[in-house]
Coordinates of C-alpha atoms and ligand atoms in Angstrom, one line a residue:
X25 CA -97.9 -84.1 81.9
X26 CA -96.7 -86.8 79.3
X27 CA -96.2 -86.5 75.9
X28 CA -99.6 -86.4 73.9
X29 CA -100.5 -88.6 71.2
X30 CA -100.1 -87.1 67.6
X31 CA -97.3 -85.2 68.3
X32 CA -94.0 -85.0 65.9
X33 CA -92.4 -87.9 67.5
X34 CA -88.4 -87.3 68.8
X35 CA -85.8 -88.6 65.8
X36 CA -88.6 -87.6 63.0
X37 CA -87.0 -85.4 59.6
X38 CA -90.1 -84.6 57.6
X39 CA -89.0 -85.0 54.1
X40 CA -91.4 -85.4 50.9
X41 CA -89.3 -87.3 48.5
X42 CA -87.0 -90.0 49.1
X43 CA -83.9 -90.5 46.9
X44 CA -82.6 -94.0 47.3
X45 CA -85.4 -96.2 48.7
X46 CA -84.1 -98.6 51.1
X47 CA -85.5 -100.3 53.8
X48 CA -88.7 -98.7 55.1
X49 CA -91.9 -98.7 57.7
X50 CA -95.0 -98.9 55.9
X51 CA -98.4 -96.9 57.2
X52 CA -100.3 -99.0 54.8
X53 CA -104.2 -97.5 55.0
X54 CA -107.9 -98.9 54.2
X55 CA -110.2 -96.0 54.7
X56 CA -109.2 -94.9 58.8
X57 CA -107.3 -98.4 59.3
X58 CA -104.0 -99.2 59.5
X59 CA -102.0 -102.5 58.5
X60 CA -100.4 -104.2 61.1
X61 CA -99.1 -107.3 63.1
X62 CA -100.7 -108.2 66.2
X63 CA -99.8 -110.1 69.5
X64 CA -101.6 -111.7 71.5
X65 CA -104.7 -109.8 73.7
X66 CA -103.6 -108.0 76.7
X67 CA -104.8 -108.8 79.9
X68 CA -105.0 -105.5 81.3
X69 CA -108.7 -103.2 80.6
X70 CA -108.8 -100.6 77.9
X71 CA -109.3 -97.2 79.4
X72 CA -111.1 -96.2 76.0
X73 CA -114.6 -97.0 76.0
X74 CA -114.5 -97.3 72.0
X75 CA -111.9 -100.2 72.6
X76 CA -112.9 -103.3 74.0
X77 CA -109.8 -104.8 74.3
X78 CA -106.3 -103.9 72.9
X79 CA -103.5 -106.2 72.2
X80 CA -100.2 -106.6 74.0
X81 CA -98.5 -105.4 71.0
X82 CA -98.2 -104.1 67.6
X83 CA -95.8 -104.5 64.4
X84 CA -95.6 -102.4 60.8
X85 CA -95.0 -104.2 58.1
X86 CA -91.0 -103.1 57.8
X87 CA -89.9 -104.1 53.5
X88 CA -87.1 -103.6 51.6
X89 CA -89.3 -103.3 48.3
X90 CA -90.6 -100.0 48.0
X91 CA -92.9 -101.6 45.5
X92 CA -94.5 -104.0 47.6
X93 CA -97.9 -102.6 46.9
X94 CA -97.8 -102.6 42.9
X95 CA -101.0 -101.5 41.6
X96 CA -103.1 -102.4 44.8
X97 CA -102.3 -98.9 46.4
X98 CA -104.2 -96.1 45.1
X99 CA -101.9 -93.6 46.5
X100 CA -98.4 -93.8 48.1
X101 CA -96.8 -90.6 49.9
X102 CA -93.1 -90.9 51.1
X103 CA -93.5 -89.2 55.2
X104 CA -89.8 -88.6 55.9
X105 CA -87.2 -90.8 58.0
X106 CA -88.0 -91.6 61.9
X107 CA -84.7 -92.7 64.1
X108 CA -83.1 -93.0 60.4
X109 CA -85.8 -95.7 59.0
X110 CA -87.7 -94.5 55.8
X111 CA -91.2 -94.2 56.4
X112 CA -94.2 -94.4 53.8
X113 CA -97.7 -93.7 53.6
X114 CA -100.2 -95.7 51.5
X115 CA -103.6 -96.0 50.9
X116 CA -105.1 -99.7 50.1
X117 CA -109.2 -99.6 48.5
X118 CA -112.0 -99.9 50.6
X119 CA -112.6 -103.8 50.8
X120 CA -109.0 -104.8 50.0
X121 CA -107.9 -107.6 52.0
X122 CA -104.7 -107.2 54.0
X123 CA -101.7 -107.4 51.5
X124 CA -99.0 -109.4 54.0
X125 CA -99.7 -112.5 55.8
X126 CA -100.7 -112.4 59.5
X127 CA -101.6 -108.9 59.0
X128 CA -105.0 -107.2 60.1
X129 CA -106.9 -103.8 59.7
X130 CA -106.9 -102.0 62.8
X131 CA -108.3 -98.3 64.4
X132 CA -105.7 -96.2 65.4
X133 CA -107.4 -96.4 68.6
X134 CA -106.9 -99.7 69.5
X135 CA -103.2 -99.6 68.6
X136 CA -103.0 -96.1 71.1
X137 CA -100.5 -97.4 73.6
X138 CA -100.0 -100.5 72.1
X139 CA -98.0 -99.6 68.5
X140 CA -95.0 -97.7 69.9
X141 CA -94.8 -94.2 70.5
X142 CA -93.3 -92.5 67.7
X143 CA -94.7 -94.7 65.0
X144 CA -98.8 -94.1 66.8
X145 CA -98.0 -91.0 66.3
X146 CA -96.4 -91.0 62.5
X147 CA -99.6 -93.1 61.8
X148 CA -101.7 -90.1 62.8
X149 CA -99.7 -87.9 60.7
X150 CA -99.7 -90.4 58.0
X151 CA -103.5 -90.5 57.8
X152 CA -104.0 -86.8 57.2
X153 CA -102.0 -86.5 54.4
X154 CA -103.4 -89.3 52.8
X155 CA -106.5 -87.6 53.6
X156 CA -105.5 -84.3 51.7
X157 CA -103.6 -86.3 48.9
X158 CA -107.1 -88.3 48.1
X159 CA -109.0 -85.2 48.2
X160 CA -107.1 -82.9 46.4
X161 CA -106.7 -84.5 43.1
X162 CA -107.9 -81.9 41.8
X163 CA -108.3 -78.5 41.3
X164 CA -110.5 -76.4 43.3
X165 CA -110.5 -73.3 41.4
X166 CA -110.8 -74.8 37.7
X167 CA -111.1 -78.4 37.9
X168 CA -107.5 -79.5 36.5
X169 CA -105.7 -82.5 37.8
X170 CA -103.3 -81.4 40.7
X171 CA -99.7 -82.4 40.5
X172 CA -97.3 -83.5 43.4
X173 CA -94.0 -81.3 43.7
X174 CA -90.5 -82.9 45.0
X175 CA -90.0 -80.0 47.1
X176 CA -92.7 -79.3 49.4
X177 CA -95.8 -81.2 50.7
X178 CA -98.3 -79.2 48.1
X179 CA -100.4 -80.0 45.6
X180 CA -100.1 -77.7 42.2
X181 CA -102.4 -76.9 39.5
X182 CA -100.3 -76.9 36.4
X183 CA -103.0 -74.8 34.4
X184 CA -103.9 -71.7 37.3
X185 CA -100.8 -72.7 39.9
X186 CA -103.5 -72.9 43.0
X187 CA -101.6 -74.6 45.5
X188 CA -103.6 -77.0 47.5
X189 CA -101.4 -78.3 51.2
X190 CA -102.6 -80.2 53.6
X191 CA -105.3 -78.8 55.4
X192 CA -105.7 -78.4 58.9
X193 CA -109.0 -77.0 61.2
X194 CA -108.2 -75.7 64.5
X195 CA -111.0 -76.0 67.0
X196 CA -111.2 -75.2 70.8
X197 CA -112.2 -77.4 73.8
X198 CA -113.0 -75.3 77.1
X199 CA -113.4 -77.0 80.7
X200 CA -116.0 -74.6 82.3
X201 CA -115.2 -74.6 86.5
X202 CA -117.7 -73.4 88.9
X203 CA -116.6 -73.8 92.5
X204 CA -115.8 -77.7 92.8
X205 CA -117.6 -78.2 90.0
X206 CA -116.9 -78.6 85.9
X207 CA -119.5 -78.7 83.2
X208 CA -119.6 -81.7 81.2
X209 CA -121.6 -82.8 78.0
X210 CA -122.3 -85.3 75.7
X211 CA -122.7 -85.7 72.5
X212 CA -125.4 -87.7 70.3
X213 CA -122.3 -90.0 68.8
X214 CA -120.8 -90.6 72.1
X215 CA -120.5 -94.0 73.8
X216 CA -123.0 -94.6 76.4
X217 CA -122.4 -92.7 79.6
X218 CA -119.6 -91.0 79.1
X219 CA -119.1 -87.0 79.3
X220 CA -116.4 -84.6 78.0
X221 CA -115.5 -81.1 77.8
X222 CA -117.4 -78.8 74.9
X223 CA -115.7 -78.8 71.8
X224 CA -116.2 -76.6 67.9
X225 CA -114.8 -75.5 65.4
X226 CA -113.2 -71.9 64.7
X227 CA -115.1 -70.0 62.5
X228 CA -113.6 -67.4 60.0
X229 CA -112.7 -64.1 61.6
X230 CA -113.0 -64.9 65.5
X231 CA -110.1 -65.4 68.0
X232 CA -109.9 -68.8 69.8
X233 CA -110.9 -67.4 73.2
X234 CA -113.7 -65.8 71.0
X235 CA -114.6 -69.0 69.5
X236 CA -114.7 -70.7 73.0
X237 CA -116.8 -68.3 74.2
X238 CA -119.7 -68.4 71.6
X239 CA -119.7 -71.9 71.5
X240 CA -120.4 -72.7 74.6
X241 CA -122.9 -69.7 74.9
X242 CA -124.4 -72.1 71.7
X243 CA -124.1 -75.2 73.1
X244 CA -125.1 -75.0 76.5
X245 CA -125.9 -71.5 76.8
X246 CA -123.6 -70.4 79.9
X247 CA -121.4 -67.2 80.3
X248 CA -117.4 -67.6 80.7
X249 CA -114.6 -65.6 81.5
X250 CA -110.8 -66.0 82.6
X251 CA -110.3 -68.4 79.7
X252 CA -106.4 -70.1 80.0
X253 CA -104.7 -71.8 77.5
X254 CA -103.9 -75.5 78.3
X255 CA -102.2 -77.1 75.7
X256 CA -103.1 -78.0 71.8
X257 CA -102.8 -81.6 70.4
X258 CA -103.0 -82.7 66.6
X259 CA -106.2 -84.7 66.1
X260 CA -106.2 -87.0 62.5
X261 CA -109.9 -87.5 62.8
X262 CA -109.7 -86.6 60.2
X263 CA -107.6 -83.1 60.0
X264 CA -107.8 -81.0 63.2
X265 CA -105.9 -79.5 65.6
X266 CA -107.8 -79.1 69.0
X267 CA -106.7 -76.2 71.1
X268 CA -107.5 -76.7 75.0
X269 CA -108.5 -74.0 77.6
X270 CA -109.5 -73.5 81.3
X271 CA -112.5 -71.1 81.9
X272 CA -114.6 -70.1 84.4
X273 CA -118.1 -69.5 84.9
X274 CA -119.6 -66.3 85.2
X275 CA -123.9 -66.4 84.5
X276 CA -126.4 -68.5 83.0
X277 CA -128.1 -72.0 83.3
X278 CA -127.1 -75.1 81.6
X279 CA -129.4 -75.6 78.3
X280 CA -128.2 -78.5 75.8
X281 CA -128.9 -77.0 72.5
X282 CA -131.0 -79.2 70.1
X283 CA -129.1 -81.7 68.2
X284 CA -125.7 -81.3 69.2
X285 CA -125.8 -81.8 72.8
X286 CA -127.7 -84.6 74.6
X287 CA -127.1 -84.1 77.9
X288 CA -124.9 -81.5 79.7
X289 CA -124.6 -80.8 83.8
X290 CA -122.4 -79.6 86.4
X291 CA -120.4 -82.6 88.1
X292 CA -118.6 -82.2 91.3
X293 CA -114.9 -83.2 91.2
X294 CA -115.1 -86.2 93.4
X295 CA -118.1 -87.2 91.4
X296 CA -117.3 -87.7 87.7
X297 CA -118.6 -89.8 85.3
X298 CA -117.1 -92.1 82.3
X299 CA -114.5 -89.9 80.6
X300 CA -112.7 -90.1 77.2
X301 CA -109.5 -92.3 76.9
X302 CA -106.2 -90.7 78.3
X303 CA -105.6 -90.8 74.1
X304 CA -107.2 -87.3 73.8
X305 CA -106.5 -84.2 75.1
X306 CA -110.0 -84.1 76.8
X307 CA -109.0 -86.1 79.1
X308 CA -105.5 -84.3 80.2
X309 CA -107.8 -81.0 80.0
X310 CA -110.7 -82.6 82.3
X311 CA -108.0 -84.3 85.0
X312 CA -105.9 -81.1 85.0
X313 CA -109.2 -78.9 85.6
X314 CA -110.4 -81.6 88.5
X315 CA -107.2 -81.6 90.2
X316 CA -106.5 -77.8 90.3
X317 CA -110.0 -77.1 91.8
X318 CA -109.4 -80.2 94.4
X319 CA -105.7 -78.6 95.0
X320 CA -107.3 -75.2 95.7
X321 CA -110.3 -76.9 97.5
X322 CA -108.3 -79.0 99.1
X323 CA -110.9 -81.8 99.2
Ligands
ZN2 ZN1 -106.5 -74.7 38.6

């Protein structure tokens, strides 16, 4: 299996201040969207069915001024060094227009595959920790204005020390199997016809295998057993890290619980519908489900 997206990408020192600032990649933000330069469209289909179209390529805006921004940025984090290059983080209003010329706003998702590798991946990074700077400004225990420290990626209270670091929410993501079949759902917010593997949150004081199990007893009311870890990917919409398992079926009847599933059913392997884009690790978990079952099948 390749490399997934969101990973630390190869050549990446995480640092949180930089001493002499030099030459540097910039992960300029307005709300999800990143600042970039973009070729021309590419011919070839998007696999994502979010993204109409992606372009052939993608630049960051790559300055020697580390002020560049002046007072337009509300916040500006310093990410660390990739393959040597500095690398920043900002955050741009909501509204601003895009602050180099021949420069656009773009979803990370459009730029999967087309920005390369280790900077789609810094970008996600990039995104969660403006995330936690813009919403940790201040105290949660007694209101006080957090400070940054040089040291570590934290947040500090000078009046009750609370420290306050970047947040992330693990949640699991099971692929039920059935014979030559997997179970397959969708949610309200999904794009028209397509299907994935049932997803939650972890709750406070279950295991993940525990978590798995209850939520898709909640979801879609079926019994599982045998559950196998698959693999975990870092997901910056906006802070989670998705944990993926194999299960198997052991009792019960599909029934979509109100509101959060639309529409759930059995599909055979040779028989699947619109799936999410190879950016997520639904997709890895779905194909590597379907091709063990075909494998052991051998259909
Ligand atoms: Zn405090």
């Amino acid at each position: 299996m390749s490399e997934l997206p969101f990973g630390r990408p190869a050549g990446f020192e995480h640092l949180v201040a930089c001493e002499s600032p030099g030459d540097a990649l910039w992960f300029v933000f307005r709300g999800t969207d990143l600042l970039v330069e973009l070729g021309p469209p590419d011919p070839r289909p998007s696999d994502d069915p979010r993204v109409r179209q992606r372009p052939s390529w993608a630049k960051l805006p790559l300055l020697k001024n580390h002020n560049w921004l002046g007072s337009t940025a509300l916040r500006t984090l310093y990410l660390g060094r990739l393959q040597g290059m500095d690398c920043w983080a900002a955050e741009l209003a909501a509204g601003a227009a895009p602050p180099a010329p021949g420069n656009s706003w773009e979803g990370l998702r459009t730029l999967f595959s087309v920005l390369e590798d280790g900077q789609f991946a810094l970008a996600g990074r990039a995104l969660q920790l403006i995330d936690w700077d813009r919403t940790h400004q201040f105290c949660g225990r007694c209101g006080t204005p957090t400070e940054a420290k040089r040291e570590e990626r934290v947040r500090l209270c000078p009046a009750c020390k609370l420290p306050a670091y970047p947040r992330v929410a693990p949640a699991v993501m099971g692929l039920v199997m059935r014979k030559n079949q997997v179970l397959l759902a969708r949610s309200p917010h999904f794009p028209p016809g397509m299907f994935s593997a049932l997803a939650g949150f972890v709750e406070p004081g279950e295991s993940l295998e525990q978590c798995l199990a209850r939520e898709v007893a909640e979801e879609v009311g079926v019994q599982i057993s045998n559950i196998r870890y698959f693999t975990s990917q870092s997901w910056p919409f906006p802070h989670s890290m998705m944990i993926a398992f194999l299960c198997d079926w052991v009792s019960g009847e599909i029934k979509p619980q109100d509101g959060e599933i639309e529409e759930a059913n059995w599909f055979d392997v040779l028989q699947l519908p619109k799936l999410p884009s190879r950016i997520s690790i639904a997709r890895r978990l779905i194909d590597a489900g379907c091709e063990k079952i075909r494998g052991a099948n051998d259909v």
